GROMACS .gro file of C-alpha atoms in nm:
model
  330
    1UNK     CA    1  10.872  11.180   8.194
    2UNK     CA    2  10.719  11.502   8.312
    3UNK     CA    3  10.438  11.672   8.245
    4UNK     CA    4  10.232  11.987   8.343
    5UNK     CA    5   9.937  12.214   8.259
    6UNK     CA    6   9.973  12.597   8.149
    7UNK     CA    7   9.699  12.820   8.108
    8UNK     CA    8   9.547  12.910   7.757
    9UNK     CA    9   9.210  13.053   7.860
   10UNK     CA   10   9.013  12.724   7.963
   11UNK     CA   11   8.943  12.571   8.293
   12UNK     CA   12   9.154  12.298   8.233
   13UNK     CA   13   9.465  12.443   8.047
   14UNK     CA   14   9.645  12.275   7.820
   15UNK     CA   15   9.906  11.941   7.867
   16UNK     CA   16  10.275  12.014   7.799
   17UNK     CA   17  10.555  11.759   7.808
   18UNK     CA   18  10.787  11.930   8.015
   19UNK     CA   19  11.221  11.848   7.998
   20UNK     CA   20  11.411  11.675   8.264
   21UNK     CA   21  11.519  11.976   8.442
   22UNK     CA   22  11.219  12.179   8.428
   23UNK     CA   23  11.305  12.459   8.195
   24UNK     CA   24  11.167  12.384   7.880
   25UNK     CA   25  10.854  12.244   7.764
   26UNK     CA   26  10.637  12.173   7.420
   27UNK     CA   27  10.276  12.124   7.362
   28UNK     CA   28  10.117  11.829   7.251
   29UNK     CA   29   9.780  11.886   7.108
   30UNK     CA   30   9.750  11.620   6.879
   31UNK     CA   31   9.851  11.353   7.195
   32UNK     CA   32   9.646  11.497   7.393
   33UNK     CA   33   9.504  11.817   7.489
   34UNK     CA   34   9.446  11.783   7.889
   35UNK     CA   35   9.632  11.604   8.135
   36UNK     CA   36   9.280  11.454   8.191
   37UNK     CA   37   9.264  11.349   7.875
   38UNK     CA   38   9.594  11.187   7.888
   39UNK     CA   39   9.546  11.030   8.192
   40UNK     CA   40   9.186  10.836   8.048
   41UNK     CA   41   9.367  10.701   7.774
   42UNK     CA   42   9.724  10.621   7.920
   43UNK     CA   43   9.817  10.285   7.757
   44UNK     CA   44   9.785  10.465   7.447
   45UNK     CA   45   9.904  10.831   7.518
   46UNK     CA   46  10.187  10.776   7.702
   47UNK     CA   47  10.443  10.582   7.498
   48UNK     CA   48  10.370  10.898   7.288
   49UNK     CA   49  10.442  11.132   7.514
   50UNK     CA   50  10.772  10.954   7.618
   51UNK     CA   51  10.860  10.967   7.281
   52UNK     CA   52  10.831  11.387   7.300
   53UNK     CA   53  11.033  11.372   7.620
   54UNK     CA   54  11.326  11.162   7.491
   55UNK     CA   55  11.305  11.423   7.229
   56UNK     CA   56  11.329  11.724   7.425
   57UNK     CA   57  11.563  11.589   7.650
   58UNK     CA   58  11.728  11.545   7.323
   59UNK     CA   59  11.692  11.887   7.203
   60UNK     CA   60  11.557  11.713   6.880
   61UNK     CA   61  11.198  11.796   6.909
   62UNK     CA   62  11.049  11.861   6.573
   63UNK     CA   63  10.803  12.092   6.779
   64UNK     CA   64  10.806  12.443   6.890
   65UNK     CA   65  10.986  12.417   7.232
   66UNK     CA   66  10.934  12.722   7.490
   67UNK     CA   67  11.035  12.834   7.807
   68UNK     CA   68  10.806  12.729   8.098
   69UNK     CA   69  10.877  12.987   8.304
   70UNK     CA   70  10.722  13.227   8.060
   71UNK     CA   71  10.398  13.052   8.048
   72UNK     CA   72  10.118  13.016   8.401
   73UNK     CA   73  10.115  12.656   8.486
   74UNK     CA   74   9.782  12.581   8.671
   75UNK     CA   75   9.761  12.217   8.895
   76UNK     CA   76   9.807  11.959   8.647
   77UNK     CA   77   9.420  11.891   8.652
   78UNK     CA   78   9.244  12.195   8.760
   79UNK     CA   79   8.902  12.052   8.761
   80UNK     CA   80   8.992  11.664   8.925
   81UNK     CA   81   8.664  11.405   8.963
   82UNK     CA   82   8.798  11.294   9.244
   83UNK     CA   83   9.064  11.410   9.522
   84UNK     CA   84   9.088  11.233   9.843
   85UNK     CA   85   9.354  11.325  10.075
   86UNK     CA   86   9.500  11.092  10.354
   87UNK     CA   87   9.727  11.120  10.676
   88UNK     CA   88   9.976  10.844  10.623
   89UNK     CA   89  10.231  11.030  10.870
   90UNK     CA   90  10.026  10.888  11.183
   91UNK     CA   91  10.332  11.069  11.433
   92UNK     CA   92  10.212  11.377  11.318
   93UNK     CA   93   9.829  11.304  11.407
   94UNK     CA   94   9.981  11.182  11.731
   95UNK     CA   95  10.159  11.526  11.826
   96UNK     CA   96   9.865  11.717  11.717
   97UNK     CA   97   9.634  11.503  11.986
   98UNK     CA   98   9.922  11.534  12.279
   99UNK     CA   99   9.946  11.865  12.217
  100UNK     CA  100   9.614  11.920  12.338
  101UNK     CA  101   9.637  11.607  12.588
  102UNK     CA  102   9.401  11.390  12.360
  103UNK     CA  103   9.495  11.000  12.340
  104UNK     CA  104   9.522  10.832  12.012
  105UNK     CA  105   9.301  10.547  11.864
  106UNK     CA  106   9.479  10.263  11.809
  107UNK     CA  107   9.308  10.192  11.479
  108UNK     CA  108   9.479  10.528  11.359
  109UNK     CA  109   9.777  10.283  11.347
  110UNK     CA  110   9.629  10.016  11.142
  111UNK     CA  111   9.303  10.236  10.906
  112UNK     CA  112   9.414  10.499  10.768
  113UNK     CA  113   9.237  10.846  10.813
  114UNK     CA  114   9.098  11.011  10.492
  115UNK     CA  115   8.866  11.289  10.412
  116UNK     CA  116   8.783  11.349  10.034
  117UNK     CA  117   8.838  11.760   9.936
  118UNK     CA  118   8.742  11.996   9.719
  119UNK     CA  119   8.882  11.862   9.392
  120UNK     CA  120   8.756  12.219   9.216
  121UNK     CA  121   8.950  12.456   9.399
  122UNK     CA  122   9.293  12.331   9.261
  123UNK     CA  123   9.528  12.625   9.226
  124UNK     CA  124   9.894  12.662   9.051
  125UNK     CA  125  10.231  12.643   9.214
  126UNK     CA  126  10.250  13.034   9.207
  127UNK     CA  127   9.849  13.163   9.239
  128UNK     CA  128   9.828  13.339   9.556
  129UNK     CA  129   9.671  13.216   9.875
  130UNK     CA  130   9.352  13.455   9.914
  131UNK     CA  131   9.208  13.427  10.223
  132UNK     CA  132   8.933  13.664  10.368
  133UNK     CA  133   9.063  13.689  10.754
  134UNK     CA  134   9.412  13.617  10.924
  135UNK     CA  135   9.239  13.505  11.218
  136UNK     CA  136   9.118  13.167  11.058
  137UNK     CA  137   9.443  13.063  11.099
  138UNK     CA  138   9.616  13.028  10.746
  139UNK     CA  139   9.837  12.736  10.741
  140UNK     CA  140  10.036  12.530  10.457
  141UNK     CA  141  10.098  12.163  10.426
  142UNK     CA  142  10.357  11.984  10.240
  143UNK     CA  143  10.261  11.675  10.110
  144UNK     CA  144  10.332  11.431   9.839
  145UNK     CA  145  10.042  11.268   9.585
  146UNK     CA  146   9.990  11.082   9.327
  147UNK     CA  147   9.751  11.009   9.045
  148UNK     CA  148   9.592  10.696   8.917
  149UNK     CA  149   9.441  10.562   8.609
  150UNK     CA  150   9.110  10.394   8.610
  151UNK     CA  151   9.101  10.196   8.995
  152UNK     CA  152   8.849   9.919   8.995
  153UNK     CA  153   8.651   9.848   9.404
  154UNK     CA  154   8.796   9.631   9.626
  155UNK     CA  155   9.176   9.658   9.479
  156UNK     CA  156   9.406   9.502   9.705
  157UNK     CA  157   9.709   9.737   9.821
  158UNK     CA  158   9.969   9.545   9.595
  159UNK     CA  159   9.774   9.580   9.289
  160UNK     CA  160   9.700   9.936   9.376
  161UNK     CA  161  10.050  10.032   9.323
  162UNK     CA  162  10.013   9.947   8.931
  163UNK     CA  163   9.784  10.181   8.903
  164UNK     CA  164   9.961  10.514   8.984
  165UNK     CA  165  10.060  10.680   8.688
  166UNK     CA  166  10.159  11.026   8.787
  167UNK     CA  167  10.328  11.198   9.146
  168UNK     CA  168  10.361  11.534   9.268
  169UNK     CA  169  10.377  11.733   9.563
  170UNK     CA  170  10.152  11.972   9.684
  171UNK     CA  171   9.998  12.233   9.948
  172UNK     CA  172   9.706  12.128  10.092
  173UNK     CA  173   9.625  12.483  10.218
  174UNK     CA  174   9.407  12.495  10.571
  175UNK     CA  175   9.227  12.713  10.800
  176UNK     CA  176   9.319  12.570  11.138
  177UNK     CA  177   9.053  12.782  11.330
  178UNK     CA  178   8.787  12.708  11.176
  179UNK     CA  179   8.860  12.290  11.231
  180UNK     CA  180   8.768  12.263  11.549
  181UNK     CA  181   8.349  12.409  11.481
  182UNK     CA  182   8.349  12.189  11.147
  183UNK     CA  183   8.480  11.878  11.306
  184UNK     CA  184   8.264  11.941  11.659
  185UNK     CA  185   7.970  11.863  11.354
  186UNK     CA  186   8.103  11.532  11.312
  187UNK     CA  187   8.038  11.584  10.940
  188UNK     CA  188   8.418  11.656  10.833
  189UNK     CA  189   8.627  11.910  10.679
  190UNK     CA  190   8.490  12.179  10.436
  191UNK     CA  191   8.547  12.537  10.502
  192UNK     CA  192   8.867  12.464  10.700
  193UNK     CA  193   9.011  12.352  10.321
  194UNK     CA  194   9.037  12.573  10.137
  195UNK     CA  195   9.287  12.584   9.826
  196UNK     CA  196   9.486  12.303   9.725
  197UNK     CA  197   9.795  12.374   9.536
  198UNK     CA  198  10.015  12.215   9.331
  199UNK     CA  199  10.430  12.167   9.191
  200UNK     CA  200  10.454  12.320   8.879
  201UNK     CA  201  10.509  11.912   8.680
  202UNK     CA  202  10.396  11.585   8.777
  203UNK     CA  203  10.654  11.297   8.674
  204UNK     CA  204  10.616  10.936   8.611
  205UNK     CA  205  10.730  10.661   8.830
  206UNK     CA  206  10.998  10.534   8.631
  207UNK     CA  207  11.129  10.893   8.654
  208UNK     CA  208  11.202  10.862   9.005
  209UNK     CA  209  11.451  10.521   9.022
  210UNK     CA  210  11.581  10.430   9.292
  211UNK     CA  211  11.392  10.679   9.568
  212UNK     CA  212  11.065  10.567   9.470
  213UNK     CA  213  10.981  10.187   9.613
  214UNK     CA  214  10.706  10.013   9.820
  215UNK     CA  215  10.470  10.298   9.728
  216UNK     CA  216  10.714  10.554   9.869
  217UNK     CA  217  10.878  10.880   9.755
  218UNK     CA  218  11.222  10.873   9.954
  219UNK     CA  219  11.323  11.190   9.970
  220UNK     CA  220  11.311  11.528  10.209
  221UNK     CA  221  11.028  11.787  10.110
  222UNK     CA  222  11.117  12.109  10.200
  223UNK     CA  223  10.894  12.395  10.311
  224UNK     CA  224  11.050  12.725  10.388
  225UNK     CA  225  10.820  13.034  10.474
  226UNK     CA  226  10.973  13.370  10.427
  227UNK     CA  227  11.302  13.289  10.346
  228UNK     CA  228  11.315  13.067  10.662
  229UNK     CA  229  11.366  12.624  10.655
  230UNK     CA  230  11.064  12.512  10.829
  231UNK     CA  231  11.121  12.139  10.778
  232UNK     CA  232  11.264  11.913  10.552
  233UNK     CA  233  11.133  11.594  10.660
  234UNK     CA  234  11.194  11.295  10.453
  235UNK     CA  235  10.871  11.159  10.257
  236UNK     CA  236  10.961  10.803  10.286
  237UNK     CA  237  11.074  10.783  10.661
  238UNK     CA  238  10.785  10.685  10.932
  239UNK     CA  239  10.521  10.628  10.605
  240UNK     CA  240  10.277  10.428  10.819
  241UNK     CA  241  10.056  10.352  10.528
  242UNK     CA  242  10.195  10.363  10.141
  243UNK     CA  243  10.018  10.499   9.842
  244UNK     CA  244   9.894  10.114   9.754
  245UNK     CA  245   9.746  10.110  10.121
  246UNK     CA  246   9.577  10.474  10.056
  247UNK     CA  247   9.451  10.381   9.700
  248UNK     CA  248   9.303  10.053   9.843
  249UNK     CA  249   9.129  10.226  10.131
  250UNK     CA  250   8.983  10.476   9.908
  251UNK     CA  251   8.889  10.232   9.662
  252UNK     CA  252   8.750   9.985   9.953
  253UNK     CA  253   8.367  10.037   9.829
  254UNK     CA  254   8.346  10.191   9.473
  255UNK     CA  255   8.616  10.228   9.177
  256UNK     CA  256   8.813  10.515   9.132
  257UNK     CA  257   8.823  10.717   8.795
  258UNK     CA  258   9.115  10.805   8.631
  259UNK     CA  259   9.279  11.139   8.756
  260UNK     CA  260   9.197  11.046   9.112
  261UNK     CA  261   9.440  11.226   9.326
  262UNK     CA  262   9.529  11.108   9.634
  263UNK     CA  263   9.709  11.320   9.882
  264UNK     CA  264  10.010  11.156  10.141
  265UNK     CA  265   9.876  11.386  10.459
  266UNK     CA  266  10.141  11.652  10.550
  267UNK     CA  267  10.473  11.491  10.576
  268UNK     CA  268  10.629  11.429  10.915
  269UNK     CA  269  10.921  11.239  11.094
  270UNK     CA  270  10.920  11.090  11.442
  271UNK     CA  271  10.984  11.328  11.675
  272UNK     CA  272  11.044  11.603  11.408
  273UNK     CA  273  11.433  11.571  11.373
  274UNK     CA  274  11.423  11.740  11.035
  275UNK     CA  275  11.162  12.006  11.125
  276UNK     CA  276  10.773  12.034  11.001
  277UNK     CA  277  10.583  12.056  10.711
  278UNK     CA  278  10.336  12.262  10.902
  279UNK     CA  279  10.292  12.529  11.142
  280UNK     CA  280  10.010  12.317  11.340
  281UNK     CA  281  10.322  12.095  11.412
  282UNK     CA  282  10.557  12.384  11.553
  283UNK     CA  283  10.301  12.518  11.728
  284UNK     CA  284  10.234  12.142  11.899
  285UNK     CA  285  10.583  12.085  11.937
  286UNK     CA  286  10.647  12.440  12.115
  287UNK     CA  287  10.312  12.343  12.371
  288UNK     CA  288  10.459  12.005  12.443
  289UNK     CA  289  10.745  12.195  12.540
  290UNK     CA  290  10.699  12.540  12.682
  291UNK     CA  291  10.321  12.509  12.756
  292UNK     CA  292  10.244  12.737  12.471
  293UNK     CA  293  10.294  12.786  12.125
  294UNK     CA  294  10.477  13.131  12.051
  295UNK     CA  295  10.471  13.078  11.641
  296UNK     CA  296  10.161  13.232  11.486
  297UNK     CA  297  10.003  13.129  11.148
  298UNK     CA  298  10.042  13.261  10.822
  299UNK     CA  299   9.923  13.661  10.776
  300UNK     CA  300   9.883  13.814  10.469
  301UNK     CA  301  10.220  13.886  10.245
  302UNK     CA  302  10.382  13.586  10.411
  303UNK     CA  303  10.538  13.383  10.139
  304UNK     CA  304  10.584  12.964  10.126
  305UNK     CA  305  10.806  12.800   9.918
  306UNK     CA  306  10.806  12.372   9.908
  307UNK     CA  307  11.034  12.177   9.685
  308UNK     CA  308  11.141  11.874   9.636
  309UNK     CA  309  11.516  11.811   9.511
  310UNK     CA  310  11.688  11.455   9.384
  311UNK     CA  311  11.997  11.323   9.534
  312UNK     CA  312  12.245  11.583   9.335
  313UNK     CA  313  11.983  11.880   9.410
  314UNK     CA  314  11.778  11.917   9.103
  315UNK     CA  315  11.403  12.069   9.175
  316UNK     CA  316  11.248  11.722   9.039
  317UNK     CA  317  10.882  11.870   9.041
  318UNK     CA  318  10.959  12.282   9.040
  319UNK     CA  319  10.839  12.483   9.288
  320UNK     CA  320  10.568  12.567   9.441
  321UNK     CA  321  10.578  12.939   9.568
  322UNK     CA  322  10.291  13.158   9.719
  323UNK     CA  323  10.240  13.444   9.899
  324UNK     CA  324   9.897  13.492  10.125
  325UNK     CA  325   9.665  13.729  10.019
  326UNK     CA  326   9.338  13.894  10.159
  327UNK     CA  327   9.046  13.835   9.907
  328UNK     CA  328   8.719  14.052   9.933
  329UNK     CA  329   8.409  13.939  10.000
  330UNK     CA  330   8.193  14.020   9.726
   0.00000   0.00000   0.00000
């Protein structure tokens, strides 16, 4: 099934069951009234809320069905406990560190890299990118995620897998010229990430037969900035770690809550043969190769558009689609 959030004046909107091909949706209040909600009782929420998506799938729903577009859908939890975001896609880490003639770890091959974000500055699939200053280097990345129920410490990767409940793709929006200052503090990201945006619906697993297996979503993500194909790299090619390996790494030393979010890293392929899902990586790939990189960052009015489509085309998750935009200081 598939779900989202749409605004109704609170912080954390209100849950929709959303159709099959992302047109229409209906609320269900008296399921549920936040995908957070949902999500901490799922055993007993969502064989209801299958039942409403058979239905409207159907076009037999007994409730008032509207058009989505018409409403604002916010991320499908705007206000998460807990968001930790990996970099499963270890060739991309690799041609970031060539790029500026740095070796890689071998461990990067075998632990995977995490940093956890800031699970409060969730945005929608069309809320623009405000940004104070071009020269921070605005940047998207594509990535896939998904979202787990209740995670007890030390699950095992296997195990992990039974505990995703929801999956998405997303923009994990960041300042690339402000990374190098944070991470010379040896104290992480902070500044450097700052918006994280999401598809308009997250979808169950069973939603996605045959391309998602082994804790893999096996299909291309596309991300095209002003009207140009950037990449469409496919999500389940050169996966070092899977979503049971990132759940069990986060989940290592403490339990997870339900509504943990767990990002994929920006989405890559060997040697790029299907293009980026980031300009960091163009720009890498043009140094490797010319010396320099010759494609700038995002600048204000610059649109980006990712998607995900299934085998015949369908948009499985929507779109997301932004457009960059200077914010004042206040």
């Amino acid at each position: 099934m598939k779900l989202a959030s749409i605004f109704n004046e609170t912080r954390d909107g209100q849950l929709v069951v959303v159709n099959k091909a992302v047109t229409k949706a209906v609320a269900v209040p008296e399921i549920a009234a936040t995908m957070q909600a949902a999500i901490d009782n799922w055993k007993e929420t969502a064989p209801k809320l299958k039942n409403v998506y058979d239905s409207l799938n159907a076009n037999s729903s007994d409730s008032a069905v509207f058009d989505i577009s018409s409403k604002v859908v916010m991320a499908p939890i705007p206000r998460a406990y807990h968001w930790a975001d990996g970099s499963a896609y270890v060739t991309h880490v690799e041609l970031v560190r060539k790029a500026r003639n740095a070796a890689l770890p071998e461990t990067f091959w075998t632990d995977p890299l995490m940093y956890m974000g800031a699970s409060d500055a969730f945005i929608g699939p069309n809320d623009d990118i405000e940004v104070e200053n071009e020269a921070w280097g605005i940047d998207f990345e594509s990535e896939v995620a998904v979202i787990t129920d209740d995670v007890p410490a030390g699950t095992d990767a296997k195990s992990a897998l039974d505990h995703i409940k929801l999956i998405t793709i997303l923009n994990d929006v960041t300042l690339r010229n402000l990374i190098p200052d944070e991470l010379a503090k040896q104290f992480g990201f902070y500044q450097s990430k700052p918006w994280t945006s999401f598809a308009p619906v997250v979808v169950t697993p069973d939603e996605l037969e045959g391309v998602w297996s082994d804790g893999k979503l096996h299909l291309p993500l596309r991300s095209t900035l002003n009207g140009k194909l950037i990449g469409s790299p496919d999500a389940g090619v050169d996966m070092v770690f899977d979503f049971g390996q990132l759940i069990a790494h986060a989940a290592k030393t403490r339990s997870l809550i339900a509504g943990t979010i767990i990002g994929s890293g920006t989405v890559a392929n060997q040697g790029s043969p299907t293009g980026s899902s980031c300009l960091a990586e163009v720009r890498c790939l043009e140094i490797i190769k010319d010396g320099k990189a010759t494609t700038p960052f995002m600048s204000f009015g610059d649109r980006i558009e990712i998607e995900m489509n299934d085998k015949e085309g369908h948009s499985i998750f929507g779109k997301i689609d932004q457009v960059v935009k200077a914010y004042q200081k206040k």
